[in-house]
Amino acid sequence: MTPSDGKIAALYKKVAIVGADESDEIGIVPDKSTLQLHAEAARNALEDAGIALSEVDGIFSAGSAGWSPTLQLAEYLGIQPRYTDSTSVGGSSFVIDVEHAAAAIHAGLINVALITHGESGASGGRRGGSARPALDVQHPSAQFEMPYHVGGAPTHYAMACMRHMHQYGTTHEQLAEIAVATRKWASLNPKAMMRDPLTIDDVLSSRWIAYPFHLLDCCLVTDAGGAVVIVSAARAKDCKKPPVWVLGSGEATTHQTIMNMPDLTTTPAAVSGPRAFAMAGVRHKDIDVVEVYDSFTYTALVTLEALGFCGPGEGGAFVSGQRTAPGGDFPLNTNGGGLSYTHPGMYGMFLLIEATRQLRGECGERQVPNAKLACVNGTGGTLSSTGTLILGAD
Amino acid sequence: MSQDGYRKPVPTPSPESKRYWEGCRNHELWLPFCRDCEAFYFYPRDFCPSCFSWDIEWRKGSGRGRIYTYAIQHRAWHPGWQDEVPYVTALVQLDEGPRLYTNIVGVDPDPAQIDCDMPVEVTFEDITEEISLPKFRLVS
């Protein structure tokens, strides 16, 4: 083991998630600001943990209301934290924040980390202004991509999916399997936005957004907030609920613009995944429940490959036969995912909340029996950045 | 100045990309080349993103390559494309190595007509007095 590996392994089971919750309402919430969504989620997650806001000394936020997310948030909440982290690498940020918080707590810099998110993906545009700072006109993307297309994530993820289909023969039907299975999980989650049953034919007959993606290959666009609270092993003993341990973590980035993505048929989870598994000392077959970012059906499929649950190009066959649905042998995205539960723009926070609830056994109808180990993977940007976590219950 | 009616984003050259856009204006595809790696790279900057060498030069590219991947855009996310959907976005892998983000033109936006790895060649669209955009068409 090299010295750097030793330092990374030092984060094994040093911190736990002790609080997790959404904002009071998620879905279409036009009358609440993004900062209020942050604040409601923060209050709910702290109550879940049994920890007062005054104890929070580290704050983590990727933002969703312009510049300087943690400055905005700390002031809004009325706290003056000694440690802030505004890591903003897309929807993976919140999962990556867990590793950053673990490092800060383990180093003794902070005691209680609060990671929050609030985003008005559905309603923000109607209020005017911009949730994200505009690009400099000389930015590479502004010069070399936007003259050819301006659009949301579907554009670029569709191009990655197309290469995967070409290279491996992945089919529209296989992608649709994920949308259908995920909807079945959503039908068991009262908080999910889309709960009506869905068939493969429904997916295949929905309109094109960006070929090869149909509408129902694409995630929702909603308003939502979420938060988690992370503390040291010692502090975790005095919280309201049993700790959800961070057993392994990994972070990876490969590019920003899709023209510079080294291999369009994988994701940086191929780097962050093995690190997280190695730190946790667990194998794929040990994992009870998997929560991965599903901005598109393809994102979930390629992430399972990149994490090593199946080989490159085998994702289509792997998810066939409703294997990832309730009752299948590979429980995936058990809250209904970004595809059917909620997706305000950056979704990674909600992976953490669902994994925490599953490992606590709080999920009611959708509970995976005896879930003790969860794998979480957030993806951000244009398949640009990932954070992988292995979480465990006692 | 945009031509009348051109409503899509017009690139603003930066100091390190000026040579690229000058080439395009002359309907030539010039690319940055690392003298240490002996390899082309993209997008332009004054050093090589593979080895961080600042010993670079500009070389004229062949303008030929293959479709690495594509997508057919059915939704106009920007008013400039409102009357043009569906249209084709692509990453073209140049014979010189780098990939360009571009549009495939002169072909029906139909997956039966387009495929990954198809050979393509550059064609330039003059969008302003100063800016010509390299786009690609299938080599018949």
Short mmCIF file of C-alpha atoms in Angstrom, two decimals:
data_model
loop_
_atom_site.label_atom_id
_atom_site.label_comp_id
_atom_site.label_asym_id
_atom_site.label_seq_id
_atom_site.Cartn_x
_atom_site.Cartn_y
_atom_site.Cartn_z
CA MET A 1 0.00 0.00 0.00
CA THR A 2 1.38 3.40 -0.94
CA PRO A 3 1.27 6.24 1.61
CA SER A 4 -1.55 7.95 -0.27
CA ASP A 5 -3.61 4.76 -0.23
CA GLY A 6 -3.01 4.60 3.50
CA LYS A 7 -4.36 8.11 3.98
CA ILE A 8 -7.45 7.36 1.91
CA ALA A 9 -8.13 4.14 3.80
CA ALA A 10 -7.98 6.19 6.99
CA LEU A 11 -11.50 7.47 6.18
CA TYR A 12 -13.01 3.98 6.59
CA LYS A 13 -15.91 4.13 9.08
CA LYS A 14 -14.70 7.40 10.59
CA VAL A 15 -17.95 9.30 9.98
CA ALA A 16 -21.63 8.53 9.65
CA ILE A 17 -24.70 10.03 8.07
CA VAL A 18 -27.00 10.69 11.01
CA GLY A 19 -29.68 12.87 9.45
CA ALA A 20 -31.32 12.93 6.02
CA ASP A 21 -34.50 14.44 4.63
CA GLU A 22 -36.13 16.38 1.83
CA SER A 23 -37.71 19.84 1.97
CA ASP A 24 -41.33 19.93 3.22
CA GLU A 25 -42.60 19.71 -0.34
CA ILE A 26 -40.95 18.40 -3.47
CA GLY A 27 -42.27 18.32 -7.00
CA ILE A 28 -43.71 21.55 -8.35
CA VAL A 29 -43.17 24.13 -5.61
CA PRO A 30 -43.46 27.55 -7.27
CA ASP A 31 -43.99 29.57 -4.10
CA LYS A 32 -40.75 28.67 -2.32
CA SER A 33 -37.33 30.09 -3.10
CA THR A 34 -34.35 27.81 -3.66
CA LEU A 35 -32.87 29.04 -0.39
CA GLN A 36 -36.04 28.14 1.48
CA LEU A 37 -35.87 24.64 -0.03
CA HIS A 38 -32.31 24.41 1.32
CA ALA A 39 -33.41 25.66 4.74
CA GLU A 40 -36.45 23.38 5.10
CA ALA A 41 -34.32 20.38 4.19
CA ALA A 42 -31.62 21.47 6.63
CA ARG A 43 -34.16 21.81 9.46
CA ASN A 44 -35.71 18.42 8.65
CA ALA A 45 -32.37 16.60 8.39
CA LEU A 46 -31.11 18.16 11.65
CA GLU A 47 -34.34 17.14 13.40
CA ASP A 48 -33.89 13.65 11.98
CA ALA A 49 -30.43 13.58 13.56
CA GLY A 50 -31.42 15.25 16.82
CA ILE A 51 -28.75 17.92 16.31
CA ALA A 52 -29.22 21.69 16.69
CA LEU A 53 -28.27 24.08 13.90
CA SER A 54 -25.95 25.82 16.36
CA GLU A 55 -23.78 22.71 16.39
CA VAL A 56 -23.14 22.86 12.63
CA ASP A 57 -19.60 24.12 12.01
CA GLY A 58 -19.09 22.96 8.42
CA ILE A 59 -21.41 23.71 5.51
CA PHE A 60 -21.34 22.19 2.04
CA SER A 61 -23.41 23.34 -0.90
CA ALA A 62 -23.10 23.23 -4.68
CA GLY A 63 -25.52 26.12 -4.98
CA SER A 64 -28.39 26.78 -7.32
CA ALA A 65 -28.90 30.50 -6.98
CA GLY A 66 -25.84 32.09 -8.57
CA TRP A 67 -22.45 32.86 -7.13
CA SER A 68 -20.93 31.85 -3.74
CA PRO A 69 -23.33 29.12 -2.64
CA THR A 70 -22.01 28.60 0.88
CA LEU A 71 -21.88 32.33 1.63
CA GLN A 72 -25.50 32.66 0.56
CA LEU A 73 -26.57 29.67 2.52
CA ALA A 74 -24.69 30.35 5.77
CA GLU A 75 -26.09 33.88 5.91
CA TYR A 76 -29.60 32.72 5.06
CA LEU A 77 -29.48 30.09 7.81
CA GLY A 78 -27.95 32.61 10.21
CA ILE A 79 -24.73 30.75 10.97
CA GLN A 80 -21.04 31.55 10.67
CA PRO A 81 -19.36 28.21 9.95
CA ARG A 82 -15.62 27.77 10.32
CA TYR A 83 -15.45 25.58 7.23
CA THR A 84 -17.26 25.87 3.89
CA ASP A 85 -17.05 23.86 0.69
CA SER A 86 -18.79 25.00 -2.49
CA THR A 87 -17.65 22.12 -4.68
CA SER A 88 -19.70 22.53 -7.84
CA VAL A 89 -19.09 19.73 -10.32
CA GLY A 90 -22.70 19.02 -11.21
CA GLY A 91 -25.15 16.58 -9.71
CA SER A 92 -22.37 14.44 -8.25
CA SER A 93 -21.29 17.29 -5.95
CA PHE A 94 -23.31 16.16 -2.93
CA VAL A 95 -21.90 12.64 -3.02
CA ILE A 96 -18.39 14.04 -3.36
CA ASP A 97 -19.16 16.41 -0.47
CA VAL A 98 -19.55 13.37 1.79
CA GLU A 99 -15.93 12.41 1.21
CA HIS A 100 -14.83 16.03 1.71
CA ALA A 101 -16.84 16.24 4.94
CA ALA A 102 -15.37 12.95 6.13
CA ALA A 103 -11.86 14.28 5.53
CA ALA A 104 -12.60 17.54 7.37
CA ILE A 105 -14.17 15.76 10.34
CA HIS A 106 -11.41 13.16 10.47
CA ALA A 107 -8.78 15.92 10.41
CA GLY A 108 -10.48 17.54 13.38
CA LEU A 109 -11.38 20.72 11.51
CA ILE A 110 -15.11 20.38 12.13
CA ASN A 111 -17.53 18.30 14.17
CA VAL A 112 -20.85 18.51 12.34
CA ALA A 113 -21.13 18.80 8.57
CA LEU A 114 -24.36 19.93 6.93
CA ILE A 115 -24.72 19.26 3.19
CA THR A 116 -27.75 20.87 1.61
CA HIS A 117 -29.40 21.31 -1.71
CA GLY A 118 -32.34 23.36 -2.94
CA GLU A 119 -33.20 23.95 -6.56
CA SER A 120 -36.20 25.26 -8.43
CA GLY A 121 -35.62 23.43 -11.69
CA ALA A 122 -39.29 23.53 -12.63
CA SER A 123 -40.32 26.95 -11.33
CA GLY A 124 -37.10 28.98 -11.22
CA GLY A 125 -37.13 29.95 -14.89
CA ARG A 126 -40.57 31.49 -14.53
CA ARG A 127 -39.24 33.77 -11.80
CA GLY A 128 -36.64 35.21 -14.18
CA GLY A 129 -32.92 35.55 -13.57
CA SER A 130 -30.51 32.68 -13.77
CA ALA A 131 -29.82 29.92 -11.27
CA ARG A 132 -26.30 29.37 -12.58
CA PRO A 133 -23.70 32.00 -13.48
CA ALA A 134 -23.47 32.65 -17.23
CA LEU A 135 -20.40 31.43 -19.14
CA ASP A 136 -17.70 33.84 -20.24
CA VAL A 137 -18.17 34.31 -23.99
CA GLN A 138 -14.60 33.09 -24.58
CA HIS A 139 -15.10 29.90 -22.59
CA PRO A 140 -14.26 26.84 -24.72
CA SER A 141 -17.84 25.62 -24.58
CA ALA A 142 -19.13 29.03 -25.73
CA GLN A 143 -16.66 29.05 -28.63
CA PHE A 144 -16.64 25.45 -29.76
CA GLU A 145 -19.95 23.88 -28.70
CA MET A 146 -22.68 26.49 -28.40
CA PRO A 147 -22.44 27.72 -32.00
CA TYR A 148 -23.59 24.21 -32.98
CA HIS A 149 -26.17 23.61 -30.32
CA VAL A 150 -27.48 25.14 -27.13
CA GLY A 151 -29.40 22.84 -24.91
CA GLY A 152 -29.73 20.86 -21.79
CA ALA A 153 -28.05 17.68 -20.71
CA PRO A 154 -30.05 15.42 -23.06
CA THR A 155 -27.99 16.61 -26.02
CA HIS A 156 -24.66 15.40 -24.78
CA TYR A 157 -25.80 12.31 -22.91
CA ALA A 158 -27.61 11.27 -26.09
CA MET A 159 -24.32 11.41 -28.00
CA ALA A 160 -22.63 9.25 -25.37
CA CYS A 161 -25.51 6.77 -25.48
CA MET A 162 -25.36 6.64 -29.28
CA ARG A 163 -21.70 5.61 -29.17
CA HIS A 164 -22.50 2.93 -26.60
CA MET A 165 -25.32 1.59 -28.79
CA HIS A 166 -23.03 1.57 -31.81
CA GLN A 167 -20.13 -0.06 -30.06
CA TYR A 168 -22.01 -2.66 -28.00
CA GLY A 169 -25.42 -3.09 -29.63
CA THR A 170 -27.30 -1.65 -26.65
CA THR A 171 -30.97 -1.24 -27.65
CA HIS A 172 -33.80 1.22 -27.02
CA GLU A 173 -35.72 -1.64 -25.38
CA GLN A 174 -32.92 -2.30 -22.91
CA LEU A 175 -32.81 1.39 -21.98
CA ALA A 176 -36.60 1.35 -21.57
CA GLU A 177 -36.30 -1.55 -19.09
CA ILE A 178 -34.69 0.91 -16.68
CA ALA A 179 -37.45 3.52 -17.07
CA VAL A 180 -40.13 0.88 -16.44
CA ALA A 181 -38.39 -0.71 -13.45
CA THR A 182 -37.70 2.68 -11.90
CA ARG A 183 -41.36 3.66 -12.28
CA LYS A 184 -42.35 0.51 -10.37
CA TRP A 185 -40.21 1.69 -7.45
CA ALA A 186 -41.78 5.16 -7.72
CA SER A 187 -45.26 3.65 -7.47
CA LEU A 188 -44.23 2.47 -3.97
CA ASN A 189 -42.94 5.91 -2.91
CA PRO A 190 -45.62 8.41 -1.82
CA LYS A 191 -43.20 11.29 -2.44
CA ALA A 192 -42.56 10.34 -6.09
CA MET A 193 -43.98 12.64 -8.73
CA MET A 194 -44.73 10.04 -11.43
CA ARG A 195 -46.40 6.93 -10.02
CA ASP A 196 -48.63 5.59 -12.80
CA PRO A 197 -47.55 2.26 -14.30
CA LEU A 198 -45.38 2.42 -17.41
CA THR A 199 -44.70 -0.18 -20.11
CA ILE A 200 -41.74 -0.62 -22.43
CA ASP A 201 -44.05 0.34 -25.30
CA ASP A 202 -44.99 3.56 -23.49
CA VAL A 203 -41.31 4.49 -23.37
CA LEU A 204 -40.66 3.53 -27.00
CA SER A 205 -43.70 5.43 -28.24
CA SER A 206 -42.96 8.63 -26.32
CA ARG A 207 -41.68 11.49 -28.45
CA TRP A 208 -38.03 12.02 -29.27
CA ILE A 209 -36.16 14.60 -27.24
CA ALA A 210 -32.67 13.96 -28.58
CA TYR A 211 -32.32 10.72 -30.54
CA PRO A 212 -31.56 8.12 -29.21
CA PHE A 213 -33.51 9.42 -26.17
CA HIS A 214 -37.27 9.33 -25.99
CA LEU A 215 -39.01 11.64 -23.52
CA LEU A 216 -39.33 8.77 -21.04
CA ASP A 217 -35.60 8.06 -21.18
CA CYS A 218 -35.14 11.49 -19.59
CA CYS A 219 -35.39 12.53 -15.94
CA LEU A 220 -38.01 14.83 -14.51
CA VAL A 221 -37.49 18.55 -13.98
CA THR A 222 -38.79 19.49 -10.54
CA ASP A 223 -38.35 21.77 -7.53
CA ALA A 224 -36.84 20.11 -4.47
CA GLY A 225 -34.54 20.46 -1.49
CA GLY A 226 -32.59 17.86 0.46
CA ALA A 227 -30.00 17.71 3.21
CA VAL A 228 -27.82 15.27 5.11
CA VAL A 229 -25.93 15.64 8.39
CA ILE A 230 -22.57 13.95 8.89
CA VAL A 231 -20.68 13.57 12.17
CA SER A 232 -17.76 11.69 13.69
CA ALA A 233 -18.13 8.14 14.98
CA ALA A 234 -18.05 9.46 18.54
CA ARG A 235 -20.79 12.07 17.98
CA ALA A 236 -22.88 9.52 16.04
CA LYS A 237 -23.48 7.55 19.25
CA ASP A 238 -25.65 10.33 20.67
CA CYS A 239 -27.94 10.85 17.70
CA LYS A 240 -31.62 9.95 17.43
CA LYS A 241 -31.22 7.17 14.90
CA PRO A 242 -28.65 4.47 14.17
CA PRO A 243 -25.64 5.68 12.17
CA VAL A 244 -25.21 5.00 8.46
CA TRP A 245 -21.46 4.53 8.16
CA VAL A 246 -19.32 5.85 5.35
CA LEU A 247 -17.25 2.73 4.67
CA GLY A 248 -15.72 3.74 1.37
CA SER A 249 -15.56 6.76 -0.90
CA GLY A 250 -14.04 7.83 -4.19
CA GLU A 251 -14.10 10.92 -6.38
CA ALA A 252 -13.09 11.26 -10.03
CA THR A 253 -13.23 13.78 -12.85
CA THR A 254 -12.21 13.31 -16.49
CA HIS A 255 -13.31 16.34 -18.54
CA GLN A 256 -15.82 19.15 -18.81
CA THR A 257 -16.71 19.53 -22.49
CA ILE A 258 -17.96 16.37 -24.14
CA MET A 259 -15.54 16.79 -27.04
CA ASN A 260 -12.78 16.12 -24.50
CA MET A 261 -14.42 13.10 -22.87
CA PRO A 262 -11.81 10.37 -23.25
CA ASP A 263 -14.21 7.45 -23.81
CA LEU A 264 -17.90 8.16 -24.32
CA THR A 265 -18.92 4.62 -23.40
CA THR A 266 -17.94 4.76 -19.73
CA THR A 267 -17.87 7.27 -16.84
CA PRO A 268 -15.36 8.37 -14.20
CA ALA A 269 -17.11 5.88 -11.90
CA ALA A 270 -14.60 3.43 -13.36
CA VAL A 271 -12.08 5.31 -11.18
CA SER A 272 -14.14 6.41 -8.16
CA GLY A 273 -15.92 3.04 -7.88
CA PRO A 274 -12.88 0.80 -7.36
CA ARG A 275 -11.48 3.28 -4.82
CA ALA A 276 -14.70 3.20 -2.80
CA PHE A 277 -14.97 -0.59 -2.91
CA ALA A 278 -11.30 -1.00 -1.97
CA MET A 279 -11.60 1.38 0.99
CA ALA A 280 -14.72 -0.40 2.24
CA GLY A 281 -13.20 -3.82 1.70
CA VAL A 282 -16.41 -5.17 0.18
CA ARG A 283 -17.25 -6.91 -3.09
CA HIS A 284 -20.03 -6.20 -5.56
CA LYS A 285 -22.00 -9.27 -4.55
CA ASP A 286 -22.09 -8.00 -0.95
CA ILE A 287 -24.11 -4.91 -1.91
CA ASP A 288 -27.82 -5.02 -1.01
CA VAL A 289 -29.10 -1.87 -2.68
CA VAL A 290 -27.73 0.45 -5.35
CA GLU A 291 -28.60 4.12 -5.84
CA VAL A 292 -27.05 5.69 -8.96
CA TYR A 293 -27.75 8.93 -10.77
CA ASP A 294 -30.32 8.36 -13.51
CA SER A 295 -30.47 11.65 -15.35
CA PHE A 296 -31.26 9.38 -18.30
CA THR A 297 -31.87 5.65 -18.58
CA TYR A 298 -28.44 5.46 -20.19
CA THR A 299 -26.73 7.15 -17.23
CA ALA A 300 -27.88 4.35 -14.93
CA LEU A 301 -26.94 1.65 -17.43
CA VAL A 302 -23.42 2.89 -18.12
CA THR A 303 -22.83 3.59 -14.43
CA LEU A 304 -23.53 -0.05 -13.53
CA GLU A 305 -20.87 -1.01 -16.07
CA ALA A 306 -18.37 1.61 -14.89
CA LEU A 307 -18.82 0.56 -11.27
CA GLY A 308 -18.12 -3.03 -12.27
CA PHE A 309 -21.50 -4.62 -11.50
CA CYS A 310 -21.22 -5.94 -15.06
CA GLY A 311 -18.62 -5.65 -17.79
CA PRO A 312 -18.29 -2.88 -20.41
CA GLY A 313 -21.12 -3.23 -22.91
CA GLU A 314 -23.02 -5.73 -20.76
CA GLY A 315 -25.36 -3.21 -19.13
CA GLY A 316 -28.20 -3.78 -21.58
CA ALA A 317 -28.36 -7.48 -20.91
CA PHE A 318 -27.79 -6.88 -17.19
CA VAL A 319 -30.92 -4.75 -16.72
CA SER A 320 -33.18 -6.83 -18.98
CA GLY A 321 -36.12 -8.82 -17.66
CA GLN A 322 -36.95 -6.13 -15.07
CA ARG A 323 -34.01 -7.25 -12.98
CA THR A 324 -33.73 -3.85 -11.27
CA ALA A 325 -37.46 -3.60 -10.39
CA PRO A 326 -39.09 -4.38 -7.03
CA GLY A 327 -38.81 -8.13 -6.56
CA GLY A 328 -35.85 -8.35 -8.97
CA ASP A 329 -32.46 -9.51 -7.75
CA PHE A 330 -30.78 -6.11 -8.21
CA PRO A 331 -32.68 -3.34 -6.36
CA LEU A 332 -31.76 -0.10 -8.14
CA ASN A 333 -32.95 3.46 -7.51
CA THR A 334 -35.54 2.40 -5.00
CA ASN A 335 -37.06 5.87 -4.49
CA GLY A 336 -38.10 6.03 -8.14
CA GLY A 337 -34.97 7.92 -9.16
CA GLY A 338 -34.56 11.09 -11.12
CA LEU A 339 -36.68 9.42 -13.77
CA SER A 340 -39.88 9.20 -11.68
CA TYR A 341 -39.40 10.56 -8.11
CA THR A 342 -37.74 13.96 -8.35
CA HIS A 343 -34.93 15.73 -10.20
CA PRO A 344 -34.56 19.45 -9.61
CA GLY A 345 -31.45 19.78 -11.82
CA MET A 346 -28.72 18.35 -9.61
CA TYR A 347 -29.95 15.10 -8.11
CA GLY A 348 -27.06 13.57 -6.15
CA MET A 349 -28.42 14.66 -2.77
CA PHE A 350 -31.45 12.42 -3.17
CA LEU A 351 -29.28 9.34 -3.70
CA LEU A 352 -27.86 9.93 -0.22
CA ILE A 353 -31.27 10.39 1.37
CA GLU A 354 -32.67 7.17 -0.13
CA ALA A 355 -29.60 5.07 0.70
CA THR A 356 -29.75 6.32 4.30
CA ARG A 357 -33.45 5.44 4.60
CA GLN A 358 -32.94 1.99 3.07
CA LEU A 359 -30.08 1.20 5.47
CA ARG A 360 -32.23 2.34 8.41
CA GLY A 361 -35.14 0.20 7.24
CA GLU A 362 -37.47 3.22 6.93
CA CYS A 363 -38.77 2.66 3.41
CA GLY A 364 -42.10 0.95 4.04
CA GLU A 365 -43.50 -0.75 0.94
CA ARG A 366 -40.33 -0.20 -1.05
CA GLN A 367 -37.95 -1.39 1.67
CA VAL A 368 -35.28 -3.80 0.46
CA PRO A 369 -35.30 -6.56 3.12
CA ASN A 370 -32.25 -6.59 5.41
CA ALA A 371 -30.42 -3.86 3.50
CA LYS A 372 -27.06 -3.51 5.23
CA LEU A 373 -24.76 -2.29 2.45
CA ALA A 374 -25.51 0.33 -0.17
CA CYS A 375 -23.54 1.59 -3.16
CA VAL A 376 -24.22 5.20 -4.17
CA ASN A 377 -22.86 6.87 -7.28
CA GLY A 378 -23.47 10.46 -8.32
CA THR A 379 -22.65 11.66 -11.83
CA GLY A 380 -22.20 15.32 -12.73
CA GLY A 381 -21.65 17.58 -15.71
CA THR A 382 -21.62 15.77 -19.04
CA LEU A 383 -20.63 12.41 -17.54
CA SER A 384 -17.72 14.51 -16.25
CA SER A 385 -17.44 13.84 -12.54
CA THR A 386 -18.44 11.09 -10.16
CA GLY A 387 -18.53 10.38 -6.47
CA THR A 388 -18.98 6.82 -5.24
CA LEU A 389 -19.82 5.81 -1.68
CA ILE A 390 -20.18 2.50 0.08
CA LEU A 391 -22.52 3.03 3.03
CA GLY A 392 -23.26 0.50 5.72
CA ALA A 393 -25.58 -0.13 8.67
CA ASP A 394 -24.41 -1.87 11.84
CA MET B 1 -21.81 41.77 -37.10
CA SER B 2 -24.24 38.96 -37.60
CA GLN B 3 -25.79 38.48 -40.98
CA ASP B 4 -29.42 39.47 -41.06
CA GLY B 5 -31.51 36.76 -39.50
CA TYR B 6 -28.67 34.77 -37.97
CA ARG B 7 -29.93 34.11 -34.45
CA LYS B 8 -27.62 31.40 -33.13
CA PRO B 9 -24.67 32.07 -30.83
CA VAL B 10 -21.64 33.53 -32.64
CA PRO B 11 -18.26 32.51 -31.22
CA THR B 12 -16.03 35.20 -29.67
CA PRO B 13 -12.41 34.24 -30.41
CA SER B 14 -10.00 34.31 -27.50
CA PRO B 15 -6.29 35.15 -27.88
CA GLU B 16 -5.36 31.47 -27.92
CA SER B 17 -8.02 30.53 -30.47
CA LYS B 18 -7.52 33.46 -32.86
CA ARG B 19 -5.44 31.38 -35.28
CA TYR B 20 -8.12 28.70 -35.43
CA TRP B 21 -10.86 31.16 -36.31
CA GLU B 22 -8.61 32.94 -38.86
CA GLY B 23 -8.12 29.56 -40.55
CA CYS B 24 -11.83 28.96 -40.60
CA ARG B 25 -12.39 32.39 -42.13
CA ASN B 26 -10.21 31.19 -45.05
CA HIS B 27 -12.11 27.89 -45.12
CA GLU B 28 -9.13 26.00 -43.76
CA LEU B 29 -9.05 23.91 -40.60
CA TRP B 30 -5.88 24.82 -38.67
CA LEU B 31 -5.15 22.92 -35.48
CA PRO B 32 -2.73 23.29 -32.57
CA PHE B 33 0.09 20.73 -32.55
CA CYS B 34 2.45 19.79 -29.72
CA ARG B 35 6.06 19.54 -30.88
CA ASP B 36 6.98 17.38 -27.87
CA CYS B 37 4.13 14.86 -28.18
CA GLU B 38 4.09 15.22 -31.97
CA ALA B 39 0.31 15.17 -31.71
CA PHE B 40 -2.59 17.47 -32.45
CA TYR B 41 -4.96 18.56 -29.70
CA PHE B 42 -8.19 20.53 -29.33
CA TYR B 43 -9.49 22.99 -28.20
CA PRO B 44 -6.75 25.60 -28.67
CA ARG B 45 -4.60 26.79 -25.77
CA ASP B 46 -0.96 27.89 -25.73
CA PHE B 47 0.24 24.57 -24.31
CA CYS B 48 -0.36 20.88 -24.80
CA PRO B 49 -3.01 19.42 -22.49
CA SER B 50 -1.34 15.98 -22.70
CA CYS B 51 2.19 16.91 -21.53
CA PHE B 52 1.92 20.61 -20.51
CA SER B 53 4.62 21.55 -23.00
CA TRP B 54 4.37 25.13 -24.28
CA ASP B 55 6.33 24.24 -27.41
CA ILE B 56 3.43 24.22 -29.82
CA GLU B 57 2.73 25.26 -33.40
CA TRP B 58 -0.24 25.50 -35.74
CA ARG B 59 -0.66 23.06 -38.62
CA LYS B 60 -3.25 22.84 -41.33
CA GLY B 61 -5.51 19.82 -40.92
CA SER B 62 -6.96 17.67 -43.66
CA GLY B 63 -10.56 18.54 -42.84
CA ARG B 64 -11.42 14.86 -42.96
CA GLY B 65 -12.53 12.51 -40.24
CA ARG B 66 -15.26 10.17 -39.03
CA ILE B 67 -18.43 10.55 -37.02
CA TYR B 68 -17.42 9.38 -33.55
CA THR B 69 -20.98 9.83 -32.36
CA TYR B 70 -24.07 11.90 -33.06
CA ALA B 71 -27.54 12.76 -31.80
CA ILE B 72 -30.61 14.09 -33.55
CA GLN B 73 -31.93 17.14 -31.74
CA HIS B 74 -35.71 17.26 -31.82
CA ARG B 75 -36.13 20.15 -29.44
CA ALA B 76 -35.02 23.74 -29.98
CA TRP B 77 -33.64 24.84 -26.63
CA HIS B 78 -32.61 28.18 -28.14
CA PRO B 79 -34.65 30.38 -30.50
CA GLY B 80 -31.88 30.21 -33.12
CA TRP B 81 -32.81 26.63 -33.95
CA GLN B 82 -36.58 27.06 -33.73
CA ASP B 83 -37.14 26.55 -37.45
CA GLU B 84 -34.49 23.87 -37.91
CA VAL B 85 -35.44 20.95 -35.67
CA PRO B 86 -34.69 18.15 -36.04
CA TYR B 87 -30.98 18.67 -36.72
CA VAL B 88 -27.83 16.66 -36.14
CA THR B 89 -25.12 17.34 -33.57
CA ALA B 90 -22.01 15.20 -33.68
CA LEU B 91 -18.51 14.67 -32.43
CA VAL B 92 -16.25 14.24 -35.44
CA GLN B 93 -12.95 12.48 -34.84
CA LEU B 94 -10.51 14.15 -37.22
CA ASP B 95 -7.95 12.04 -39.07
CA GLU B 96 -5.40 14.07 -37.06
CA GLY B 97 -6.84 12.72 -33.78
CA PRO B 98 -8.81 15.42 -31.93
CA ARG B 99 -12.60 15.47 -31.79
CA LEU B 100 -14.65 18.49 -32.81
CA TYR B 101 -18.19 19.24 -31.69
CA THR B 102 -20.12 20.10 -34.82
CA ASN B 103 -23.22 19.66 -36.96
CA ILE B 104 -23.59 17.14 -39.77
CA VAL B 105 -25.22 18.95 -42.68
CA GLY B 106 -26.54 17.94 -46.07
CA VAL B 107 -28.18 14.77 -44.80
CA ASP B 108 -31.67 13.94 -43.57
CA PRO B 109 -31.82 13.91 -39.76
CA ASP B 110 -32.66 10.22 -39.88
CA PRO B 111 -30.80 7.42 -38.07
CA ALA B 112 -31.16 5.33 -41.24
CA GLN B 113 -28.94 7.84 -43.04
CA ILE B 114 -26.29 8.50 -40.40
CA ASP B 115 -24.08 6.19 -38.40
CA CYS B 116 -21.04 6.29 -36.15
CA ASP B 117 -17.70 5.86 -37.95
CA MET B 118 -19.03 7.22 -41.27
CA PRO B 119 -16.38 9.28 -43.12
CA VAL B 120 -17.01 13.03 -43.26
CA GLU B 121 -15.32 16.16 -44.60
CA VAL B 122 -15.40 19.74 -43.47
CA THR B 123 -17.55 22.42 -45.06
CA PHE B 124 -17.64 26.02 -43.87
CA GLU B 125 -20.67 28.17 -43.16
CA ASP B 126 -20.00 31.92 -43.24
CA ILE B 127 -22.13 33.30 -40.42
CA THR B 128 -20.57 36.79 -40.06
CA GLU B 129 -17.90 38.85 -41.81
CA GLU B 130 -15.32 37.43 -39.40
CA ILE B 131 -16.60 34.00 -38.45
CA SER B 132 -17.05 30.86 -40.50
CA LEU B 133 -18.17 27.71 -38.72
CA PRO B 134 -16.68 24.37 -39.68
CA LYS B 135 -19.44 21.81 -40.16
CA PHE B 136 -19.22 18.37 -41.70
CA ARG B 137 -20.94 16.43 -44.49
CA LEU B 138 -20.86 12.78 -45.40
CA VAL B 139 -18.24 11.74 -47.95
CA SER B 140 -20.14 10.01 -50.70
#
